[in-house]
């Protein structure tokens, strides 16, 4: 079977694939039919993986994929397959691991050459059309690969077999379970602490990523062990990040990473998952410090989210592009004259609080950022700056907007829903909780035969869900239950876990695969153990199982979570990187916290104390006074009395005596 000799991406659900539908390249999406075509033609596959907000993906597309001469070589020598890594993270992880195993630096666009049966034998990332940057030209690369394929095919097949076996062992293998050790988190936090940039925050060097799993390790270390240095690592990192150009000081929201060590010039794409993590981290930081910086940046980021990222039905789009009008960062950067034109006499006040910089190597307009002193002054003068920012935002809206990748990814939405629900509780913003509930209802309602889609773009849905989708939506359901007290969310969480068990559990009951059992187009069925910019699917699953077991008091479910965590820890011990999420999740499994509060529905006194003390280790269950049904079980099968206010804080199967005084509860929750 061969597919038509033409580009076949026009009807795909991914905006990224649709961006390439006009290329002269005969692109196919990843599918059983595309793989069968390669086998039928006995041609190697040229696999290109990217995403809509990726700057260098756009560069390579413009230089090579839109060029007739390059496309002619691609069409003659290869079956060309284009993948949106956000739609198919399972495929992306396999071939990124293959590139890493070759000793190459990973990144996007990912360019891999595969045998007709999908086994990788060589690859790289961005290749320029003409030789430069110390890289060969793309046509040279393709012709060299073709020559090797024709003249050394047996050797390439042997290499591909070996590389595939190595990747399978690394991403899908099993190892003996490991005893969950309380010291593992402390050891990891100590190693991360040794990598922190004391002057600029984040990890030393450049580029700088927010690295949410690392920050959570440090925060958990402080919460559990009282290590104030680890708390300060996170606070300093957040403060520098929020002062830098990586944060959008006019419109709110965080870019994916900074190209330099000072957080100054980002790649300007904005990803949904980064901003979910930012909201959560700032929520914890505000609760711990009372520093209004963190509250204000949450408010600005949520305002951006609701203004620019909501799609039909109330779910959230995946990303905003780095480029507009063909130039990176053009939408977000300003000359001094542009600021003065927009603000006139008020520009003097603006420049008292913000700086424009064009560092060496940056070719665009200046980037807005702050010194630490300006950041502090910004918070002091916040109310006076709000109308200035609003005028600049209005002026910015007249510019060519960056492209919106409007697909709604289930797992990324689950993370944002949980973040919104948590921040909505902490900052008394029921409108945020309502927005989270609306997104949750839209995604849950898109299920088919009980199965979630992984991705949606309008009426187009991509099935089947990944394990990360069920995990993230379970955690989102529990966060909404904590915020609303509605037990229907707990029931929904249970149904998500049932689907996870049915489609993703391994035969031995030791863990889960990222892809469903009926997925027919994956060369390797991987576990999903490795962190990327966000915590791994496995870590999200462990967290979901632990949290659901805590809410329901289901000891069998907690025992299963413990078993899954032990096996994940055993696999993590054999990996060289990317296991931070599993360590964090195992720490939650070792010491899960459960807070049961009985309080008045009107004028509660204990619930606000819990809300302003968020803790990622804790599940909160609020019971109105007089409740008879749906009373949560305390450890030992004890039902809490509901005739008067009280709060029970439990660790595992042990509860402290009931607390009735709000100040005493505050001291209890703040005690490390």
XYZ file of C-alpha atoms in Angstrom:
672
model
C 0.000 0.000 0.000
C 1.231 3.464 -0.883
C -0.401 6.756 0.009
C -0.954 9.525 -2.580
C 2.191 11.344 -3.701
C 1.119 14.577 -2.046
C 1.055 16.370 1.292
C -1.619 14.771 3.514
C -1.649 17.069 6.556
C -4.529 19.417 5.699
C -7.171 17.425 7.594
C -5.115 16.782 10.721
C -6.335 17.996 14.112
C -2.973 19.489 15.065
C -2.417 23.164 14.182
C 1.296 22.360 13.930
C 0.680 19.716 11.285
C -1.719 22.033 9.500
C 1.035 24.680 9.397
C 2.964 22.251 7.179
C 0.031 21.287 4.938
C 1.161 23.742 2.251
C 4.746 22.458 2.097
C 5.867 20.834 -1.168
C 7.046 17.919 0.996
C 4.805 14.860 0.751
C 4.212 14.820 4.490
C 2.269 12.092 6.234
C 1.090 12.079 9.827
C 2.326 9.244 12.049
C -0.121 6.376 11.519
C -0.216 2.653 10.754
C -0.834 3.567 7.095
C 2.292 5.746 6.926
C 4.444 3.034 8.451
C 2.973 0.456 6.076
C 3.811 2.710 3.118
C 7.476 2.793 4.148
C 7.537 -0.988 4.364
C 5.765 -1.364 1.018
C 8.170 1.016 -0.736
C 11.150 -0.309 1.235
C 12.203 3.286 1.858
C 13.694 4.769 5.012
C 11.561 7.206 6.956
C 12.515 10.833 7.513
C 10.801 11.717 10.775
C 10.465 15.385 11.785
C 9.076 16.139 15.254
C 8.256 19.631 16.500
C 5.477 21.764 17.936
C 3.617 24.918 16.999
C 5.396 27.321 19.381
C 8.922 26.137 18.493
C 11.067 28.904 16.973
C 13.714 26.674 15.378
C 10.978 24.440 13.979
C 9.717 27.467 12.077
C 13.230 28.317 10.913
C 13.835 24.850 9.498
C 10.374 24.795 7.927
C 10.982 28.119 6.160
C 14.494 27.239 5.018
C 13.937 23.642 3.963
C 10.375 22.311 4.033
C 9.002 25.256 2.034
C 11.819 24.953 -0.521
C 11.030 23.047 -3.726
C 14.583 21.763 -4.208
C 14.840 20.397 -0.671
C 11.361 18.901 -0.878
C 12.223 17.146 -4.132
C 15.124 15.348 -2.436
C 12.976 14.437 0.563
C 10.186 13.075 -1.629
C 12.578 11.068 -3.802
C 14.567 9.427 -1.019
C 12.229 9.047 1.963
C 8.764 8.526 3.308
C 8.367 11.802 5.191
C 6.435 11.794 8.466
C 5.632 14.892 10.524
C 4.750 14.576 14.231
C 3.410 17.120 16.700
C 5.256 16.135 19.870
C 2.382 17.449 21.975
C -0.069 15.121 20.258
C 2.317 12.179 20.360
C 4.698 12.521 23.321
C 5.039 8.741 23.252
C 6.622 8.863 19.788
C 8.704 11.908 20.698
C 10.139 10.287 23.838
C 11.189 7.162 21.956
C 13.149 8.971 19.284
C 14.510 11.645 21.607
C 15.900 8.838 23.759
C 17.417 7.301 20.622
C 19.142 10.577 19.735
C 20.450 10.884 23.288
C 21.766 7.329 23.130
C 23.769 8.340 20.064
C 25.511 10.940 22.226
C 23.731 13.871 20.596
C 22.120 16.861 22.313
C 18.332 16.688 22.119
C 15.902 19.436 21.156
C 13.339 20.420 18.557
C 12.928 20.150 15.696
C 13.961 16.526 16.104
C 15.096 15.054 12.794
C 15.464 11.267 12.752
C 16.103 8.699 10.049
C 14.385 5.348 10.542
C 14.341 1.994 8.848
C 11.053 1.160 7.068
C 9.909 -0.644 10.239
C 10.441 2.460 12.358
C 13.803 1.692 13.988
C 16.125 4.728 14.336
C 19.611 4.612 12.860
C 20.735 8.264 12.741
C 19.485 11.744 13.514
C 19.926 15.245 14.828
C 17.872 18.350 15.540
C 17.889 21.508 13.395
C 19.793 21.302 10.114
C 20.272 24.512 8.074
C 19.510 24.347 4.375
C 23.054 25.448 3.574
C 26.111 24.482 5.670
C 26.587 26.893 8.614
C 26.779 27.015 12.401
C 29.252 24.141 12.040
C 26.444 21.968 10.695
C 26.184 20.353 7.261
C 23.435 21.472 4.906
C 20.199 19.487 4.991
C 20.468 18.221 1.404
C 24.003 17.018 2.150
C 22.714 15.205 5.203
C 19.932 13.467 3.290
C 22.201 12.429 0.433
C 24.752 11.036 2.887
C 22.021 9.068 4.686
C 20.729 7.730 1.368
C 24.237 6.659 0.314
C 24.757 4.849 3.595
C 21.350 3.209 3.292
C 22.142 1.908 -0.194
C 25.723 0.855 0.444
C 25.765 -0.150 4.118
C 22.217 -1.255 4.747
C 23.069 -4.383 6.693
C 25.264 -2.389 9.048
C 22.588 0.288 9.494
C 19.947 -2.340 10.230
C 22.202 -3.901 12.824
C 22.793 -0.522 14.443
C 19.070 0.233 14.379
C 18.277 -3.090 16.070
C 20.818 -2.433 18.800
C 19.683 1.148 19.341
C 16.025 0.121 19.498
C 16.805 -2.591 22.060
C 18.730 -0.053 24.151
C 15.852 2.451 24.066
C 13.338 -0.259 24.919
C 15.376 -1.332 27.944
C 15.689 2.270 29.051
C 12.083 3.381 28.550
C 10.034 0.198 28.865
C 12.109 -2.140 30.997
C 11.348 -3.578 34.408
C 13.595 -3.743 37.443
C 13.225 -5.105 40.929
C 11.106 -2.963 43.214
C 12.959 -0.704 45.620
C 12.013 -0.062 49.210
C 10.668 3.460 49.533
C 13.302 5.342 51.485
C 12.578 8.601 53.269
C 16.180 9.707 52.695
C 15.879 9.597 48.887
C 14.115 12.960 48.748
C 16.635 14.554 51.109
C 19.552 13.223 49.079
C 18.087 14.501 45.815
C 17.241 17.898 47.315
C 20.827 18.194 48.539
C 22.177 17.478 45.050
C 19.816 20.006 43.455
C 20.776 22.576 46.085
C 24.387 22.127 44.984
C 23.433 23.099 41.420
C 21.513 26.282 42.318
C 22.785 29.617 41.055
C 23.067 31.607 44.299
C 23.212 34.935 42.502
C 20.590 34.515 39.790
C 18.380 31.641 40.916
C 17.569 28.492 38.957
C 20.295 26.074 37.978
C 23.711 27.476 37.156
C 24.511 28.288 33.542
C 22.435 28.865 30.435
C 19.895 28.299 29.071
C 17.686 28.542 32.152
C 14.440 26.594 32.489
C 11.865 26.963 35.280
C 12.330 23.225 36.031
C 9.193 22.634 38.072
C 10.080 19.080 39.247
C 13.389 20.301 40.751
C 11.682 23.228 42.462
C 9.074 20.880 43.930
C 11.810 18.627 45.342
C 13.311 21.583 47.173
C 9.912 22.758 48.410
C 8.996 19.286 49.691
C 12.360 19.121 51.456
C 11.518 22.343 53.285
C 7.968 21.305 54.156
C 8.989 17.888 55.424
C 12.449 18.415 56.913
C 12.413 22.139 57.658
C 15.392 22.854 55.409
C 15.074 26.635 55.079
C 17.946 26.812 52.565
C 15.897 24.714 50.131
C 12.883 26.977 50.616
C 15.077 29.973 49.872
C 16.422 28.288 46.724
C 12.875 28.231 45.378
C 11.973 31.744 46.513
C 15.135 33.277 45.051
C 14.615 31.415 41.779
C 11.026 32.630 41.529
C 11.947 36.229 42.332
C 14.667 36.346 39.658
C 12.456 34.582 37.135
C 9.625 37.047 37.754
C 12.002 40.014 37.370
C 13.489 38.779 34.092
C 12.319 39.068 30.520
C 11.151 35.450 30.696
C 8.095 36.877 32.486
C 5.689 39.007 30.430
C 5.527 42.180 32.509
C 2.802 43.726 30.359
C 0.423 40.834 29.811
C 1.338 38.214 32.415
C 2.555 34.654 31.930
C 5.914 32.947 31.625
C 7.898 31.991 28.535
C 9.328 28.498 28.204
C 12.957 29.284 29.013
C 15.641 31.936 29.014
C 18.470 31.740 26.494
C 20.886 33.321 28.989
C 21.834 32.868 32.640
C 20.080 36.092 33.761
C 16.502 35.105 32.793
C 16.645 38.109 30.435
C 15.955 37.006 26.844
C 13.594 34.081 26.507
C 12.451 32.025 23.621
C 9.138 33.814 23.733
C 6.754 30.881 23.348
C 4.303 30.519 26.230
C 3.318 26.977 27.195
C 0.254 26.061 29.240
C 2.165 23.642 31.482
C 4.852 26.183 32.468
C 2.202 28.608 33.608
C 0.293 25.949 35.552
C 3.527 25.214 37.427
C 4.175 28.949 37.930
C 0.740 29.471 39.481
C 1.245 26.535 41.864
C 4.764 27.582 42.883
C 3.761 31.206 43.441
C 0.764 30.038 45.460
C 3.029 28.069 47.803
C 5.504 30.948 47.955
C 2.823 33.508 48.810
C 1.450 31.283 51.577
C 4.933 30.837 53.043
C 6.080 34.471 52.839
C 3.083 36.776 52.472
C 5.097 38.564 49.746
C 2.573 40.282 47.480
C 4.891 39.765 44.510
C 3.719 36.172 44.243
C 0.023 36.999 44.637
C 0.162 39.734 42.001
C 2.009 37.546 39.496
C -0.602 34.796 39.998
C -3.356 37.318 39.322
C -1.604 38.621 36.206
C -0.916 35.129 34.884
C -4.486 33.939 35.434
C -5.744 37.121 33.750
C -3.562 36.267 30.722
C -4.826 32.685 30.782
C -8.492 33.663 30.788
C -7.958 36.473 28.277
C -5.809 34.718 25.681
C -5.813 30.948 26.237
C -9.433 29.880 26.684
C -10.903 28.062 23.688
C -14.479 27.021 22.882
C -16.026 25.106 25.752
C -13.740 26.645 28.374
C -10.687 24.418 28.034
C -7.240 25.952 27.564
C -5.063 26.128 24.458
C -1.667 24.466 24.388
C 0.642 27.377 23.593
C 1.354 30.756 22.065
C 4.038 31.017 19.411
C 7.392 32.735 19.925
C 7.183 34.446 16.521
C 4.879 36.985 14.962
C 5.229 38.467 11.520
C 8.236 36.193 11.037
C 10.266 37.612 13.943
C 10.851 36.075 17.338
C 9.560 38.117 20.263
C 8.277 40.941 18.074
C 4.902 40.989 19.822
C 6.427 41.282 23.309
C 9.392 43.655 22.871
C 9.465 47.471 22.888
C 11.630 50.375 21.872
C 11.812 53.348 24.217
C 9.982 55.411 21.621
C 7.101 52.940 21.464
C 6.680 53.068 25.246
C 6.810 56.879 25.224
C 4.232 57.058 22.423
C 1.839 54.820 24.350
C 2.327 56.420 27.779
C 3.405 59.991 26.942
C 4.259 61.746 30.249
C 3.637 58.581 32.294
C 6.576 56.898 30.577
C 8.898 58.437 33.188
C 7.098 56.522 35.906
C 7.196 53.332 33.831
C 10.964 53.527 33.357
C 11.378 54.037 37.077
C 9.988 50.523 37.550
C 11.175 48.746 34.382
C 14.279 48.546 32.202
C 14.665 47.937 28.459
C 17.722 45.896 27.479
C 19.238 44.574 24.262
C 22.018 42.224 25.414
C 24.843 41.040 23.201
C 23.631 38.645 20.539
C 19.967 39.663 20.719
C 18.870 41.125 17.394
C 15.299 42.085 18.261
C 13.846 45.112 19.985
C 14.699 45.613 23.677
C 13.265 43.257 26.298
C 11.348 44.550 29.337
C 12.710 43.377 32.689
C 13.365 44.606 36.233
C 16.181 44.837 38.715
C 15.399 43.404 42.137
C 15.051 46.953 43.470
C 12.600 47.802 40.682
C 10.670 44.616 41.421
C 10.213 45.627 45.055
C 9.165 49.139 43.998
C 6.749 47.642 41.456
C 4.882 45.841 44.233
C 4.793 48.953 46.415
C 3.424 51.062 43.542
C 1.339 48.278 42.004
C -1.985 50.126 41.914
C -0.415 53.103 40.125
C 1.219 50.842 37.540
C -1.922 48.864 36.651
C -3.384 51.545 34.323
C 0.019 52.037 32.642
C 0.311 48.339 31.915
C -3.261 48.345 30.628
C -2.420 51.100 28.126
C 0.660 49.226 26.922
C -1.380 46.029 26.654
C -3.973 47.843 24.553
C -1.236 49.225 22.307
C 0.265 45.746 21.972
C -3.059 44.341 20.812
C -2.702 46.374 17.599
C 0.370 44.324 16.670
C 0.409 41.096 14.670
C -0.350 38.453 17.284
C 1.738 35.308 17.695
C 0.042 32.138 16.547
C -2.159 30.288 19.017
C -1.975 26.499 19.100
C -5.630 26.132 20.015
C -5.679 22.387 20.592
C -6.650 21.417 24.133
C -4.356 18.740 25.545
C -6.012 16.741 28.300
C -2.983 16.288 30.546
C -1.844 19.917 30.298
C -5.403 21.074 30.980
C -5.572 18.791 33.991
C -2.484 20.468 35.413
C -3.888 23.950 34.828
C -7.291 23.009 36.266
C -5.618 21.794 39.465
C -3.477 24.948 39.682
C -6.505 27.228 39.185
C -8.560 25.351 41.763
C -5.729 25.510 44.328
C -5.016 29.201 43.756
C -8.732 29.973 43.714
C -9.038 28.443 47.192
C -5.964 30.196 48.571
C -6.764 33.649 47.216
C -10.549 33.448 47.640
C -11.255 33.652 43.906
C -14.371 31.565 43.202
C -14.289 32.805 39.604
C -11.018 30.918 39.088
C -12.525 27.761 40.565
C -15.510 28.207 38.251
C -13.180 28.530 35.227
C -11.377 25.355 36.320
C -14.683 23.512 36.691
C -15.800 24.637 33.236
C -12.600 23.357 31.613
C -12.903 20.086 33.521
C -16.514 19.595 32.404
C -15.630 20.263 28.766
C -12.789 17.757 28.672
C -14.644 15.106 30.671
C -17.651 15.563 28.412
C -15.550 14.845 25.333
C -15.025 11.248 26.461
C -16.067 8.446 24.125
C -17.030 5.069 25.628
C -15.628 6.376 28.892
C -12.235 7.127 27.349
C -10.743 10.586 27.405
C -9.304 12.139 24.250
C -5.666 13.141 24.409
C -6.169 16.218 22.249
C -9.052 18.271 20.910
C -9.292 21.000 18.302
C -12.915 22.027 17.971
C -14.848 18.960 16.881
C -11.666 17.034 16.051
C -10.513 14.712 18.822
C -7.420 12.557 19.043
C -7.946 9.263 20.855
C -6.694 7.343 22.741
C -5.722 9.081 25.925
C -2.287 8.584 27.446
C -1.752 7.493 31.038
C -0.716 11.074 31.835
C -4.186 12.256 30.758
C -5.992 10.047 33.265
C -3.502 10.923 36.003
C -3.677 14.689 35.437
C -7.469 14.664 35.262
C -7.676 12.566 38.441
C -5.533 15.117 40.249
C -7.659 17.905 38.749
C -10.848 16.210 39.950
C -9.491 15.944 43.488
C -8.382 19.599 43.453
C -11.902 20.611 42.389
C -13.376 18.408 45.113
C -11.189 20.160 47.675
C -12.338 23.533 46.350
C -16.043 22.730 46.060
C -16.796 19.852 48.427
C -18.701 18.112 45.614
C -18.240 14.342 45.914
C -19.144 13.866 42.242
C -15.555 14.877 41.481
C -14.291 11.987 43.627
C -16.575 9.608 41.727
C -15.185 10.964 38.452
C -11.616 10.499 39.711
C -12.438 6.876 40.440
C -13.715 6.378 36.892
C -10.518 7.864 35.466
C -8.470 5.369 37.478
C -10.675 2.527 36.219
C -9.879 3.558 32.639
C -6.202 3.883 33.497
C -6.201 0.359 34.928
C -8.069 -1.091 31.972
C -5.992 0.402 29.165
C -2.566 1.109 30.631
C -1.714 -1.291 33.483
C 1.025 -3.841 32.860
C 0.180 -7.525 33.232
C 2.180 -7.901 36.452
C 0.460 -5.023 38.240
C 3.769 -3.207 38.723
C 2.971 -0.013 36.856
C 1.512 1.573 33.755
C 2.456 2.192 30.147
C 2.154 5.638 28.613
C 0.191 4.383 25.604
C -2.980 2.324 25.691
C -2.991 -1.410 25.067
C -4.867 -0.997 21.767
C -2.392 1.524 20.312
C -1.135 -0.119 17.131
C 1.402 2.408 15.845
C 4.006 2.555 18.623
C 7.292 0.737 17.971
C 7.955 0.543 21.728
C 5.358 0.715 24.489
C 7.134 2.925 27.002
C 6.483 3.474 30.698
C 6.432 7.253 30.877
C 8.977 7.404 33.708
C 11.094 10.311 32.459
C 10.457 13.945 33.386
C 10.561 16.527 30.657
C 9.577 20.149 31.367
C 6.856 18.658 33.554
C 6.828 15.681 35.877
C 6.598 12.250 34.273
C 3.375 10.350 33.653
C 4.436 7.768 36.230
C 4.920 10.391 38.930
C 1.521 11.935 38.158
C -0.074 8.482 38.410
C 1.461 7.789 41.817
C 0.284 11.178 43.068
C -3.231 10.540 41.718
C -3.467 7.108 43.358
C -2.170 8.405 46.695
C -4.505 11.397 46.717
C -7.571 9.377 45.727
C -6.757 6.751 48.378
C -6.450 9.522 50.975
C -9.809 11.033 50.059
C -11.681 7.740 49.992
C -9.848 5.983 52.820
C -9.437 2.994 50.472
C -6.588 0.964 51.998
C -6.441 -1.410 49.015
C -5.930 1.546 46.679
C -3.231 2.944 48.938
C -1.497 -0.443 48.972
C -1.614 -0.493 45.164
C -0.190 3.041 45.038
C 2.618 1.899 47.333
C 3.406 -1.081 45.090
C 3.417 1.107 41.952
C 5.707 3.578 43.730
C 8.150 0.850 44.805
C 8.460 -0.481 41.272
C 8.828 3.031 39.859
C 11.571 3.709 42.393
C 13.287 0.489 41.299
C 13.237 1.586 37.665
C 14.317 5.118 38.578
C 17.417 3.790 40.302
C 18.650 2.541 36.912
C 18.151 5.837 35.083
C 20.726 8.590 34.804
C 18.339 11.558 34.694
C 14.707 12.603 34.572
C 13.544 10.762 37.704
C 12.880 13.757 39.955
C 9.112 13.468 39.539
C 9.147 9.854 40.696
C 11.195 10.765 43.780
C 8.717 13.543 44.615
C 5.739 11.239 44.142
C 7.308 8.508 46.273
C 7.795 11.068 49.051
C 4.037 11.730 48.902
C 3.331 7.997 49.073
C 5.540 7.582 52.148
C 3.871 10.359 54.156
C 0.487 11.356 52.712
C -1.284 14.084 54.671
C -5.051 14.261 55.068
C -6.935 17.136 56.678
C -10.600 16.637 57.551
C -12.449 19.792 58.551
C -15.952 20.050 59.960
C -17.073 23.673 59.724
C -20.014 25.978 59.179
C -21.015 26.553 55.567
C -21.669 30.220 56.283
C -18.957 32.103 58.124
C -16.503 29.190 58.428
C -13.536 29.691 60.746
C -11.313 26.671 60.036
C -11.647 26.326 56.264
C -10.016 29.715 55.494
C -7.001 28.649 57.571
C -6.543 25.527 55.459
C -7.071 27.469 52.237
C -4.327 29.979 53.002
C -1.887 27.174 53.921
C -1.641 25.106 50.708
C 0.581 22.034 50.920
C 1.223 19.732 47.928
C 1.449 16.770 50.315
C -2.044 17.283 51.724
C -5.603 16.443 50.718
C -8.298 18.594 52.351
C -11.841 17.321 52.950
C -14.422 19.833 54.144
C -17.612 18.593 55.790
C -20.449 21.004 56.671
C -21.766 20.834 60.215
C -24.707 18.451 60.402
C -23.596 16.289 57.459
C -24.816 12.681 57.647
C -23.962 11.267 54.198
C -20.526 11.314 52.574
C -18.638 11.654 55.826
C -14.965 10.854 55.225
C -13.442 8.058 57.231
C -10.566 8.868 59.512
C -7.900 6.155 59.850
C -9.211 3.146 61.731
C -12.669 3.529 60.167
C -13.657 6.307 62.566
C -16.317 8.795 61.458
C -15.660 12.366 62.592
C -18.455 13.944 64.627
C -20.224 16.645 62.628
C -22.138 18.423 65.356
C -19.415 21.028 65.972
C -16.364 22.536 64.225
C -13.145 20.536 64.288
C -10.102 19.640 62.214
C -8.166 16.367 62.121
C -4.706 16.263 60.532
C -3.600 12.734 59.677
C -0.304 11.348 58.411
C -0.828 7.934 56.887
C -2.940 6.017 59.410
C -2.248 8.260 62.407
C -4.296 11.369 63.297
C -3.473 14.141 65.714
C -6.137 15.159 68.237
C -8.923 17.328 66.862
C -8.256 21.069 66.681
C -11.077 23.577 67.114
C -9.260 26.906 67.376
C -8.313 28.629 64.069
C -5.030 29.959 65.434
C -4.072 26.521 66.702
C -4.867 25.034 63.281
C -2.739 27.714 61.610
C 0.209 26.859 63.888
C -0.298 23.156 63.194
C -0.314 23.571 59.407
C 2.680 25.910 59.441
C 4.730 23.620 61.668
C 7.455 21.951 59.625
